[in-house]
């Protein structure tokens, strides 16, 4: 199997996360063990409150764990300082969010440039936009783009730094089916052509078919990991 | 509808206010400053006016005054018979030299006679300590309380006086105040000097004997009946006393103490308008910004409330209450602060203006005006935002707001875009997207800067006035006045005094100037051409050569009379044979204090048909012999008094120091508050509007410093743009104050030193930096995960 031979990007061991909400404590992660391999396309499935977003945020250096270990290429993220986490996000991780989070005052190409300006070895802005098929929309402001287009700009922005890993939190959550497929195609293309390890969180089980591996979470624990013997192209997905 | 004291909407309101406590506090403080200023100035003006009115009424301040050379007591009956005259008091007034033990500088005083029975009809005395002088004892004197305080005199203390050339030891039997001398200023002085100038009272018999005025008088004070025409009375009085060497009768409005008080009220009035106006305008702007933002963020809440059946009026009232609550807090705090500062300011005034007591009070109408003005301004400022909430259709309000539309900034289109980083673009486009808000923020901060410029301006202007007057124009160390015009040969005898290094004579003649229907009473100073010590300056501060004929007038006097060089001025001399002459105006001179005419000394002698006469001398002295010179002068009979210029200036600064410090302190505080209020509120709102954007940037790997640059860079640009504008506004307001406060007593030059501008800029930048740092602290604690989950 292809996956087993790959190098490990993330290694997660006995990861716990407790949110202190004043009078109650919420156990978002209760001891997660997981590896993410370089170049793979992983889809994380789970209902609301299963802990998938928490896990993704900790992998992306946006949040810190309560216990356990998370290593990115052998480097322990749980002990990283705020400055180290900022640097980690700056150079190694790409994010895509449900609500795009573009900068409204910058055009599509400038939204990409805002990342390439601070990255180590970025790709050209035009290159990133052409991968997501938006070269002709590069001078448009977010308010002038559709939701799907905005999300593709967000993907271009995420990949422009040539990250090792792309973390996507419900990237199609705010989009209709047709636009959602376009976005997933862009993600699949990035994964295929650039070899960027990609983790997609979704509660849409149909998307799982395009993954190399499907990781299911429930109640803060990994419930199941399946390897797709044959993954589908996004264009073949239906929901 | 059931109205309970704390219905759900009101609970929401209190929680909203609590949640926004930082911003609310910033606005409240700005309102506090505005109201405090308003209350401080208005209550002082009101209290001083009331106190003055009461003092005038209870101590029967005269309506009309006149000095003359000498007139028989029998004239009093004729004066009393003038229609409209209620009561007449004839007096003897004399200027004397004093010698106070332990004080080695020249001291002068004005002695005013009291009726022998000790009960003046007019200008009665408020006896603070002791008693009135006894007519049977010719060495008893009652002294003004400021003079007594300055020298720490007690009852029974003695000092020497040269009365009509004779040395006399006087004993203090009482200390008092008079409505006639609320402000005690030596004629020609630039500020009250309680150590070197005093008011004394002695009995008429004592003074009459000393000045050979038994059965005669040289001063009149009278009151008019309630409906009398004061100008008529003055004219008729002039007709009677003219032949007795009168210097012209004048009403209260020209009485020195009264006039200075009026000038002070005029300034208080200007201040009570300018400063509160700035603050209330800034507060209205801040409220507008905060309420607009609140209404925007609460769109969905408003929609839900409307969906549940709340009416437009209830929604509107909800936000009106928000505004009213802030204003009420501001008015309460402002009134408390204003009364506190008002009392401090009142105490300061009491050092200059001698009332028996200051009846400090806050008139309810002033308080009511403060409430009405601030509420009206606040509601006007927020009307638009509140209307938005009222008019919001519920269904539309449920949908999220349209994403903000941006366009490329002006200078990007001008081709400068390629030099800009993306964060720089964000800053530029944000500023441009809300040009009105940006501009108003700039104006708000500029007002703070202007306030600082104004506070520094007073010191700069005063320094400049002193420099012009005492460095460029009057260059002597000491000015010695003679009792009567004397032969110019007196210069030689003065020159003989040890320590006097250089002497120049001057002639000063009291006169009334007339041109058309306008007139002004002052003096003509005769100056020797080529005088070393006295320079008359032109517009560019270059010395004017004194022409052999013609008169030079102070520029302000020229404007007052409506006369220009080349016109003929009518001069009515009020001394000697009192000739009336027509003299050509040769030039106008730049002068900031007083109004005068200047002529060539021999031309003036010629006009007076007198020989080579002088009224006094200007001298340069050897500092080592200063004290000896003072002692000699006291005993020279023809010397009426002497003024040491350095003492005059030092005293001027001493007198001003405290009030300057007070005003600078208040202004700095105010400027800091405005800047802080504007910058902090702008920053908090920018943060609330853009926390999502900034969090996104943090997620993309931007550091805290880098996102702070985007948010605070915008405010830094606003602040930096505001500073030059503040300079301009400040200068404009200073010009306005100078223009509005200009009088024949003094004109404030619009001079602002670079240091004042620098200080203004520094205070603004420091306040902006402090508010920036507070917001930066919040930026450092952005919750990245929360923000990303939420929908815009």
PDB file of C-alpha atoms in Angstrom, chain B residues 373-616:
ATOM      1  CA  UNK B 373     -26.140  71.459  25.489  1.00  0.00           C
ATOM      2  CA  UNK B 374     -24.470  68.111  26.018  1.00  0.00           C
ATOM      3  CA  UNK B 375     -27.644  66.108  25.482  1.00  0.00           C
ATOM      4  CA  UNK B 376     -28.549  68.036  22.354  1.00  0.00           C
ATOM      5  CA  UNK B 377     -25.063  67.600  20.909  1.00  0.00           C
ATOM      6  CA  UNK B 378     -24.945  63.914  21.819  1.00  0.00           C
ATOM      7  CA  UNK B 379     -28.352  63.154  20.336  1.00  0.00           C
ATOM      8  CA  UNK B 380     -27.617  65.174  17.218  1.00  0.00           C
ATOM      9  CA  UNK B 381     -24.386  63.226  16.823  1.00  0.00           C
ATOM     10  CA  UNK B 382     -26.110  59.860  17.162  1.00  0.00           C
ATOM     11  CA  UNK B 383     -29.428  60.618  15.439  1.00  0.00           C
ATOM     12  CA  UNK B 384     -28.356  58.975  12.199  1.00  0.00           C
ATOM     13  CA  UNK B 385     -27.184  55.764  13.836  1.00  0.00           C
ATOM     14  CA  UNK B 386     -30.323  55.490  15.957  1.00  0.00           C
ATOM     15  CA  UNK B 387     -32.492  56.044  12.893  1.00  0.00           C
ATOM     16  CA  UNK B 388     -30.681  53.172  11.205  1.00  0.00           C
ATOM     17  CA  UNK B 389     -31.719  50.884  14.057  1.00  0.00           C
ATOM     18  CA  UNK B 390     -35.280  52.164  13.981  1.00  0.00           C
ATOM     19  CA  UNK B 391     -35.653  51.767  10.224  1.00  0.00           C
ATOM     20  CA  UNK B 392     -34.047  48.337   9.961  1.00  0.00           C
ATOM     21  CA  UNK B 393     -36.645  45.936   8.420  1.00  0.00           C
ATOM     22  CA  UNK B 394     -36.630  42.760  10.568  1.00  0.00           C
ATOM     23  CA  UNK B 395     -36.203  40.303   7.693  1.00  0.00           C
ATOM     24  CA  UNK B 396     -33.249  42.151   6.256  1.00  0.00           C
ATOM     25  CA  UNK B 397     -31.663  42.580   9.625  1.00  0.00           C
ATOM     26  CA  UNK B 398     -31.599  38.792  10.065  1.00  0.00           C
ATOM     27  CA  UNK B 399     -29.259  38.464   7.121  1.00  0.00           C
ATOM     28  CA  UNK B 400     -25.652  39.280   7.682  1.00  0.00           C
ATOM     29  CA  UNK B 401     -24.504  42.649   6.511  1.00  0.00           C
ATOM     30  CA  UNK B 402     -23.167  42.938   2.995  1.00  0.00           C
ATOM     31  CA  UNK B 403     -19.416  42.459   2.855  1.00  0.00           C
ATOM     32  CA  UNK B 404     -17.548  45.709   2.903  1.00  0.00           C
ATOM     33  CA  UNK B 405     -16.719  47.057  -0.532  1.00  0.00           C
ATOM     34  CA  UNK B 406     -13.237  48.309  -1.138  1.00  0.00           C
ATOM     35  CA  UNK B 407     -11.433  49.899  -4.013  1.00  0.00           C
ATOM     36  CA  UNK B 408      -7.842  50.675  -4.746  1.00  0.00           C
ATOM     37  CA  UNK B 409      -6.542  53.642  -2.847  1.00  0.00           C
ATOM     38  CA  UNK B 410      -5.966  56.933  -4.553  1.00  0.00           C
ATOM     39  CA  UNK B 411      -2.204  56.790  -4.614  1.00  0.00           C
ATOM     40  CA  UNK B 412      -2.204  53.205  -5.851  1.00  0.00           C
ATOM     41  CA  UNK B 413      -4.107  54.358  -8.876  1.00  0.00           C
ATOM     42  CA  UNK B 414      -1.562  57.118  -9.164  1.00  0.00           C
ATOM     43  CA  UNK B 415       1.023  54.401  -9.718  1.00  0.00           C
ATOM     44  CA  UNK B 416       2.528  54.158  -6.255  1.00  0.00           C
ATOM     45  CA  UNK B 417       0.894  50.791  -5.608  1.00  0.00           C
ATOM     46  CA  UNK B 418       3.873  48.701  -6.556  1.00  0.00           C
ATOM     47  CA  UNK B 419       5.929  50.207  -3.768  1.00  0.00           C
ATOM     48  CA  UNK B 420       3.386  49.130  -1.174  1.00  0.00           C
ATOM     49  CA  UNK B 421       3.361  45.953   0.866  1.00  0.00           C
ATOM     50  CA  UNK B 422       0.013  44.213   1.336  1.00  0.00           C
ATOM     51  CA  UNK B 423      -0.332  45.457   4.945  1.00  0.00           C
ATOM     52  CA  UNK B 424       0.306  49.002   3.673  1.00  0.00           C
ATOM     53  CA  UNK B 425      -2.435  48.518   1.102  1.00  0.00           C
ATOM     54  CA  UNK B 426      -4.830  47.352   3.814  1.00  0.00           C
ATOM     55  CA  UNK B 427      -4.117  50.514   5.814  1.00  0.00           C
ATOM     56  CA  UNK B 428      -4.527  52.817   2.825  1.00  0.00           C
ATOM     57  CA  UNK B 429      -7.737  51.235   1.609  1.00  0.00           C
ATOM     58  CA  UNK B 430      -9.319  51.206   5.041  1.00  0.00           C
ATOM     59  CA  UNK B 431      -8.614  54.888   5.484  1.00  0.00           C
ATOM     60  CA  UNK B 432     -10.069  55.598   2.096  1.00  0.00           C
ATOM     61  CA  UNK B 433     -13.152  53.424   2.507  1.00  0.00           C
ATOM     62  CA  UNK B 434     -14.454  55.626   5.334  1.00  0.00           C
ATOM     63  CA  UNK B 435     -13.194  59.060   4.385  1.00  0.00           C
ATOM     64  CA  UNK B 436     -15.669  60.973   6.564  1.00  0.00           C
ATOM     65  CA  UNK B 437     -14.883  58.929   9.632  1.00  0.00           C
ATOM     66  CA  UNK B 438     -11.153  59.204   8.971  1.00  0.00           C
ATOM     67  CA  UNK B 439     -11.478  62.940   8.506  1.00  0.00           C
ATOM     68  CA  UNK B 440     -13.550  63.375  11.676  1.00  0.00           C
ATOM     69  CA  UNK B 441     -11.018  61.334  13.641  1.00  0.00           C
ATOM     70  CA  UNK B 442      -8.286  63.563  12.293  1.00  0.00           C
ATOM     71  CA  UNK B 443     -10.247  66.677  13.256  1.00  0.00           C
ATOM     72  CA  UNK B 444     -10.927  65.258  16.713  1.00  0.00           C
ATOM     73  CA  UNK B 445      -7.239  64.593  17.387  1.00  0.00           C
ATOM     74  CA  UNK B 446      -6.386  67.940  15.789  1.00  0.00           C
ATOM     75  CA  UNK B 447      -8.633  69.625  18.377  1.00  0.00           C
ATOM     76  CA  UNK B 448      -6.543  68.041  21.115  1.00  0.00           C
ATOM     77  CA  UNK B 449      -3.419  69.359  19.481  1.00  0.00           C
ATOM     78  CA  UNK B 450      -5.035  72.776  19.106  1.00  0.00           C
ATOM     79  CA  UNK B 451      -5.912  72.830  22.811  1.00  0.00           C
ATOM     80  CA  UNK B 452      -2.246  72.303  23.661  1.00  0.00           C
ATOM     81  CA  UNK B 453      -1.174  74.974  21.201  1.00  0.00           C
ATOM     82  CA  UNK B 454      -3.591  77.387  22.883  1.00  0.00           C
ATOM     83  CA  UNK B 455      -2.274  76.615  26.345  1.00  0.00           C
ATOM     84  CA  UNK B 456       1.309  77.236  25.259  1.00  0.00           C
ATOM     85  CA  UNK B 457       0.320  80.270  23.261  1.00  0.00           C
ATOM     86  CA  UNK B 458      -0.416  82.384  26.336  1.00  0.00           C
ATOM     87  CA  UNK B 459       3.099  82.033  27.655  1.00  0.00           C
ATOM     88  CA  UNK B 460       4.650  82.620  24.235  1.00  0.00           C
ATOM     89  CA  UNK B 461       2.524  85.694  23.670  1.00  0.00           C
ATOM     90  CA  UNK B 462       3.363  87.114  27.084  1.00  0.00           C
ATOM     91  CA  UNK B 463       7.087  86.432  26.583  1.00  0.00           C
ATOM     92  CA  UNK B 464       6.904  88.187  23.268  1.00  0.00           C
ATOM     93  CA  UNK B 465       5.002  91.167  24.688  1.00  0.00           C
ATOM     94  CA  UNK B 466       7.572  91.526  27.454  1.00  0.00           C
ATOM     95  CA  UNK B 467      10.401  91.223  24.946  1.00  0.00           C
ATOM     96  CA  UNK B 468       8.938  93.909  22.694  1.00  0.00           C
ATOM     97  CA  UNK B 469       8.056  96.212  25.547  1.00  0.00           C
ATOM     98  CA  UNK B 470      11.099  95.890  27.763  1.00  0.00           C
ATOM     99  CA  UNK B 471      13.902  94.801  25.498  1.00  0.00           C
ATOM    100  CA  UNK B 472      13.193  96.559  22.237  1.00  0.00           C
ATOM    101  CA  UNK B 473      11.082  99.523  23.253  1.00  0.00           C
ATOM    102  CA  UNK B 474      11.807 100.562  26.856  1.00  0.00           C
ATOM    103  CA  UNK B 475      15.433  99.846  27.525  1.00  0.00           C
ATOM    104  CA  UNK B 476      16.001 101.625  30.828  1.00  0.00           C
ATOM    105  CA  UNK B 477      16.697  99.923  34.157  1.00  0.00           C
ATOM    106  CA  UNK B 478      14.555 102.349  36.070  1.00  0.00           C
ATOM    107  CA  UNK B 479      12.008 105.010  35.371  1.00  0.00           C
ATOM    108  CA  UNK B 480      11.810 107.943  37.784  1.00  0.00           C
ATOM    109  CA  UNK B 481       8.749 110.221  37.710  1.00  0.00           C
ATOM    110  CA  UNK B 482       8.782 113.788  39.029  1.00  0.00           C
ATOM    111  CA  UNK B 483       5.954 115.353  40.962  1.00  0.00           C
ATOM    112  CA  UNK B 484       5.674 118.173  38.468  1.00  0.00           C
ATOM    113  CA  UNK B 485       7.205 119.026  35.094  1.00  0.00           C
ATOM    114  CA  UNK B 486      10.744 120.113  35.784  1.00  0.00           C
ATOM    115  CA  UNK B 487      13.509 121.794  33.857  1.00  0.00           C
ATOM    116  CA  UNK B 488      15.543 119.440  31.723  1.00  0.00           C
ATOM    117  CA  UNK B 489      18.526 120.465  33.842  1.00  0.00           C
ATOM    118  CA  UNK B 490      17.246 117.929  36.375  1.00  0.00           C
ATOM    119  CA  UNK B 491      18.941 115.368  34.135  1.00  0.00           C
ATOM    120  CA  UNK B 492      22.303 116.655  35.284  1.00  0.00           C
ATOM    121  CA  UNK B 493      21.455 116.468  38.966  1.00  0.00           C
ATOM    122  CA  UNK B 494      20.207 112.906  38.494  1.00  0.00           C
ATOM    123  CA  UNK B 495      23.407 112.103  36.682  1.00  0.00           C
ATOM    124  CA  UNK B 496      25.296 113.163  39.772  1.00  0.00           C
ATOM    125  CA  UNK B 497      23.805 110.380  41.913  1.00  0.00           C
ATOM    126  CA  UNK B 498      26.368 107.669  42.537  1.00  0.00           C
ATOM    127  CA  UNK B 499      25.591 104.523  40.562  1.00  0.00           C
ATOM    128  CA  UNK B 500      23.450 106.195  37.927  1.00  0.00           C
ATOM    129  CA  UNK B 501      25.342 105.612  34.718  1.00  0.00           C
ATOM    130  CA  UNK B 502      23.147 107.166  32.109  1.00  0.00           C
ATOM    131  CA  UNK B 503      20.122 109.487  32.235  1.00  0.00           C
ATOM    132  CA  UNK B 504      17.574 110.553  29.656  1.00  0.00           C
ATOM    133  CA  UNK B 505      14.649 112.897  30.313  1.00  0.00           C
ATOM    134  CA  UNK B 506      11.129 112.194  29.106  1.00  0.00           C
ATOM    135  CA  UNK B 507       8.016 114.322  29.003  1.00  0.00           C
ATOM    136  CA  UNK B 508       4.581 112.899  29.575  1.00  0.00           C
ATOM    137  CA  UNK B 509       1.473 115.022  29.135  1.00  0.00           C
ATOM    138  CA  UNK B 510      -2.077 113.841  29.821  1.00  0.00           C
ATOM    139  CA  UNK B 511      -4.298 114.548  26.833  1.00  0.00           C
ATOM    140  CA  UNK B 512      -7.529 113.643  25.128  1.00  0.00           C
ATOM    141  CA  UNK B 513      -7.369 112.789  21.434  1.00  0.00           C
ATOM    142  CA  UNK B 514     -10.300 113.502  19.151  1.00  0.00           C
ATOM    143  CA  UNK B 515     -10.913 112.510  15.557  1.00  0.00           C
ATOM    144  CA  UNK B 516     -14.358 112.838  14.076  1.00  0.00           C
ATOM    145  CA  UNK B 517     -16.829 111.742  16.710  1.00  0.00           C
ATOM    146  CA  UNK B 518     -14.339 109.431  18.437  1.00  0.00           C
ATOM    147  CA  UNK B 519     -12.080 110.303  21.335  1.00  0.00           C
ATOM    148  CA  UNK B 520      -9.633 108.642  23.689  1.00  0.00           C
ATOM    149  CA  UNK B 521      -7.961 109.889  26.843  1.00  0.00           C
ATOM    150  CA  UNK B 522      -4.337 108.943  27.418  1.00  0.00           C
ATOM    151  CA  UNK B 523      -0.963 110.699  27.408  1.00  0.00           C
ATOM    152  CA  UNK B 524       1.583 112.026  24.946  1.00  0.00           C
ATOM    153  CA  UNK B 525       5.142 110.998  25.586  1.00  0.00           C
ATOM    154  CA  UNK B 526       7.828 113.406  24.414  1.00  0.00           C
ATOM    155  CA  UNK B 527      10.942 111.587  23.229  1.00  0.00           C
ATOM    156  CA  UNK B 528      14.308 113.092  22.324  1.00  0.00           C
ATOM    157  CA  UNK B 529      15.368 112.218  18.797  1.00  0.00           C
ATOM    158  CA  UNK B 530      18.265 109.850  19.039  1.00  0.00           C
ATOM    159  CA  UNK B 531      17.070 108.538  22.407  1.00  0.00           C
ATOM    160  CA  UNK B 532      19.039 105.487  23.442  1.00  0.00           C
ATOM    161  CA  UNK B 533      16.577 104.166  25.967  1.00  0.00           C
ATOM    162  CA  UNK B 534      13.255 104.687  24.242  1.00  0.00           C
ATOM    163  CA  UNK B 535      12.437 103.225  20.846  1.00  0.00           C
ATOM    164  CA  UNK B 536       9.116 103.486  19.097  1.00  0.00           C
ATOM    165  CA  UNK B 537       8.726 100.529  16.764  1.00  0.00           C
ATOM    166  CA  UNK B 538       7.087 100.140  13.398  1.00  0.00           C
ATOM    167  CA  UNK B 539       5.152  97.145  12.110  1.00  0.00           C
ATOM    168  CA  UNK B 540       8.419  95.246  11.515  1.00  0.00           C
ATOM    169  CA  UNK B 541       9.767  96.182  14.932  1.00  0.00           C
ATOM    170  CA  UNK B 542      12.323  98.566  13.504  1.00  0.00           C
ATOM    171  CA  UNK B 543      12.757 101.828  15.446  1.00  0.00           C
ATOM    172  CA  UNK B 544      10.820 104.748  13.971  1.00  0.00           C
ATOM    173  CA  UNK B 545      12.720 108.023  13.722  1.00  0.00           C
ATOM    174  CA  UNK B 546      10.767 110.550  15.760  1.00  0.00           C
ATOM    175  CA  UNK B 547       9.782 113.265  13.269  1.00  0.00           C
ATOM    176  CA  UNK B 548      10.380 116.923  14.280  1.00  0.00           C
ATOM    177  CA  UNK B 549       6.648 117.579  14.047  1.00  0.00           C
ATOM    178  CA  UNK B 550       3.531 115.478  14.100  1.00  0.00           C
ATOM    179  CA  UNK B 551       2.443 112.696  16.412  1.00  0.00           C
ATOM    180  CA  UNK B 552       2.918 108.940  16.328  1.00  0.00           C
ATOM    181  CA  UNK B 553       0.000 106.882  17.650  1.00  0.00           C
ATOM    182  CA  UNK B 554      -0.184 103.301  18.810  1.00  0.00           C
ATOM    183  CA  UNK B 555      -1.588 101.305  15.881  1.00  0.00           C
ATOM    184  CA  UNK B 556      -4.597 100.101  17.884  1.00  0.00           C
ATOM    185  CA  UNK B 557      -5.361 103.695  18.895  1.00  0.00           C
ATOM    186  CA  UNK B 558      -5.195 104.693  15.238  1.00  0.00           C
ATOM    187  CA  UNK B 559      -7.736 101.999  14.398  1.00  0.00           C
ATOM    188  CA  UNK B 560      -9.872 102.956  17.402  1.00  0.00           C
ATOM    189  CA  UNK B 561     -10.007 106.576  16.266  1.00  0.00           C
ATOM    190  CA  UNK B 562     -10.260 105.628  12.614  1.00  0.00           C
ATOM    191  CA  UNK B 563      -7.304 107.871  11.834  1.00  0.00           C
ATOM    192  CA  UNK B 564      -4.448 107.328   9.392  1.00  0.00           C
ATOM    193  CA  UNK B 565      -1.025 108.906   8.909  1.00  0.00           C
ATOM    194  CA  UNK B 566      -1.540 112.288   7.243  1.00  0.00           C
ATOM    195  CA  UNK B 567      -4.848 112.964   9.049  1.00  0.00           C
ATOM    196  CA  UNK B 568      -5.080 115.786  11.562  1.00  0.00           C
ATOM    197  CA  UNK B 569      -5.700 114.811  15.168  1.00  0.00           C
ATOM    198  CA  UNK B 570      -7.236 117.173  17.719  1.00  0.00           C
ATOM    199  CA  UNK B 571      -5.234 117.098  20.945  1.00  0.00           C
ATOM    200  CA  UNK B 572      -6.807 118.470  24.132  1.00  0.00           C
ATOM    201  CA  UNK B 573      -4.026 118.793  26.673  1.00  0.00           C
ATOM    202  CA  UNK B 574      -5.198 118.139  30.265  1.00  0.00           C
ATOM    203  CA  UNK B 575      -2.299 119.880  32.042  1.00  0.00           C
ATOM    204  CA  UNK B 576      -0.991 123.401  32.485  1.00  0.00           C
ATOM    205  CA  UNK B 577      -2.797 125.866  30.245  1.00  0.00           C
ATOM    206  CA  UNK B 578      -4.746 123.025  28.655  1.00  0.00           C
ATOM    207  CA  UNK B 579      -4.191 124.050  25.056  1.00  0.00           C
ATOM    208  CA  UNK B 580      -6.212 122.421  22.277  1.00  0.00           C
ATOM    209  CA  UNK B 581      -4.135 121.814  19.121  1.00  0.00           C
ATOM    210  CA  UNK B 582      -4.387 120.076  15.794  1.00  0.00           C
ATOM    211  CA  UNK B 583      -1.454 117.779  15.122  1.00  0.00           C
ATOM    212  CA  UNK B 584      -0.758 115.699  12.012  1.00  0.00           C
ATOM    213  CA  UNK B 585      -0.451 111.945  12.541  1.00  0.00           C
ATOM    214  CA  UNK B 586       3.042 111.039  11.310  1.00  0.00           C
ATOM    215  CA  UNK B 587       2.966 107.277  11.742  1.00  0.00           C
ATOM    216  CA  UNK B 588       1.402 104.386  13.625  1.00  0.00           C
ATOM    217  CA  UNK B 589       3.561 102.375  16.029  1.00  0.00           C
ATOM    218  CA  UNK B 590       3.419  98.707  16.979  1.00  0.00           C
ATOM    219  CA  UNK B 591       2.677  98.387  20.673  1.00  0.00           C
ATOM    220  CA  UNK B 592       0.969  95.606  22.626  1.00  0.00           C
ATOM    221  CA  UNK B 593       0.349  97.311  25.961  1.00  0.00           C
ATOM    222  CA  UNK B 594      -1.564 100.532  26.431  1.00  0.00           C
ATOM    223  CA  UNK B 595      -2.427 103.235  23.922  1.00  0.00           C
ATOM    224  CA  UNK B 596      -0.180 106.291  23.629  1.00  0.00           C
ATOM    225  CA  UNK B 597       0.817 109.220  21.485  1.00  0.00           C
ATOM    226  CA  UNK B 598       4.503 109.996  20.898  1.00  0.00           C
ATOM    227  CA  UNK B 599       6.076 113.274  19.826  1.00  0.00           C
ATOM    228  CA  UNK B 600       9.467 114.811  19.544  1.00  0.00           C
ATOM    229  CA  UNK B 601      10.196 116.213  23.035  1.00  0.00           C
ATOM    230  CA  UNK B 602      10.840 119.780  21.834  1.00  0.00           C
ATOM    231  CA  UNK B 603       7.753 119.681  19.595  1.00  0.00           C
ATOM    232  CA  UNK B 604       5.746 118.653  22.646  1.00  0.00           C
ATOM    233  CA  UNK B 605       7.346 121.441  24.729  1.00  0.00           C
ATOM    234  CA  UNK B 606       6.437 123.807  21.946  1.00  0.00           C
ATOM    235  CA  UNK B 607       2.854 122.553  21.865  1.00  0.00           C
ATOM    236  CA  UNK B 608       2.668 123.085  25.627  1.00  0.00           C
ATOM    237  CA  UNK B 609       4.247 126.530  25.211  1.00  0.00           C
ATOM    238  CA  UNK B 610       6.774 125.643  27.820  1.00  0.00           C
ATOM    239  CA  UNK B 611      10.543 125.582  27.954  1.00  0.00           C
ATOM    240  CA  UNK B 612      12.677 122.515  27.979  1.00  0.00           C
ATOM    241  CA  UNK B 613      10.575 120.603  30.530  1.00  0.00           C
ATOM    242  CA  UNK B 614      10.638 116.950  31.506  1.00  0.00           C
ATOM    243  CA  UNK B 615       8.233 114.816  33.562  1.00  0.00           C
ATOM    244  CA  UNK B 616      10.845 112.336  34.673  1.00  0.00           C
TER     245      UNK B 616
END
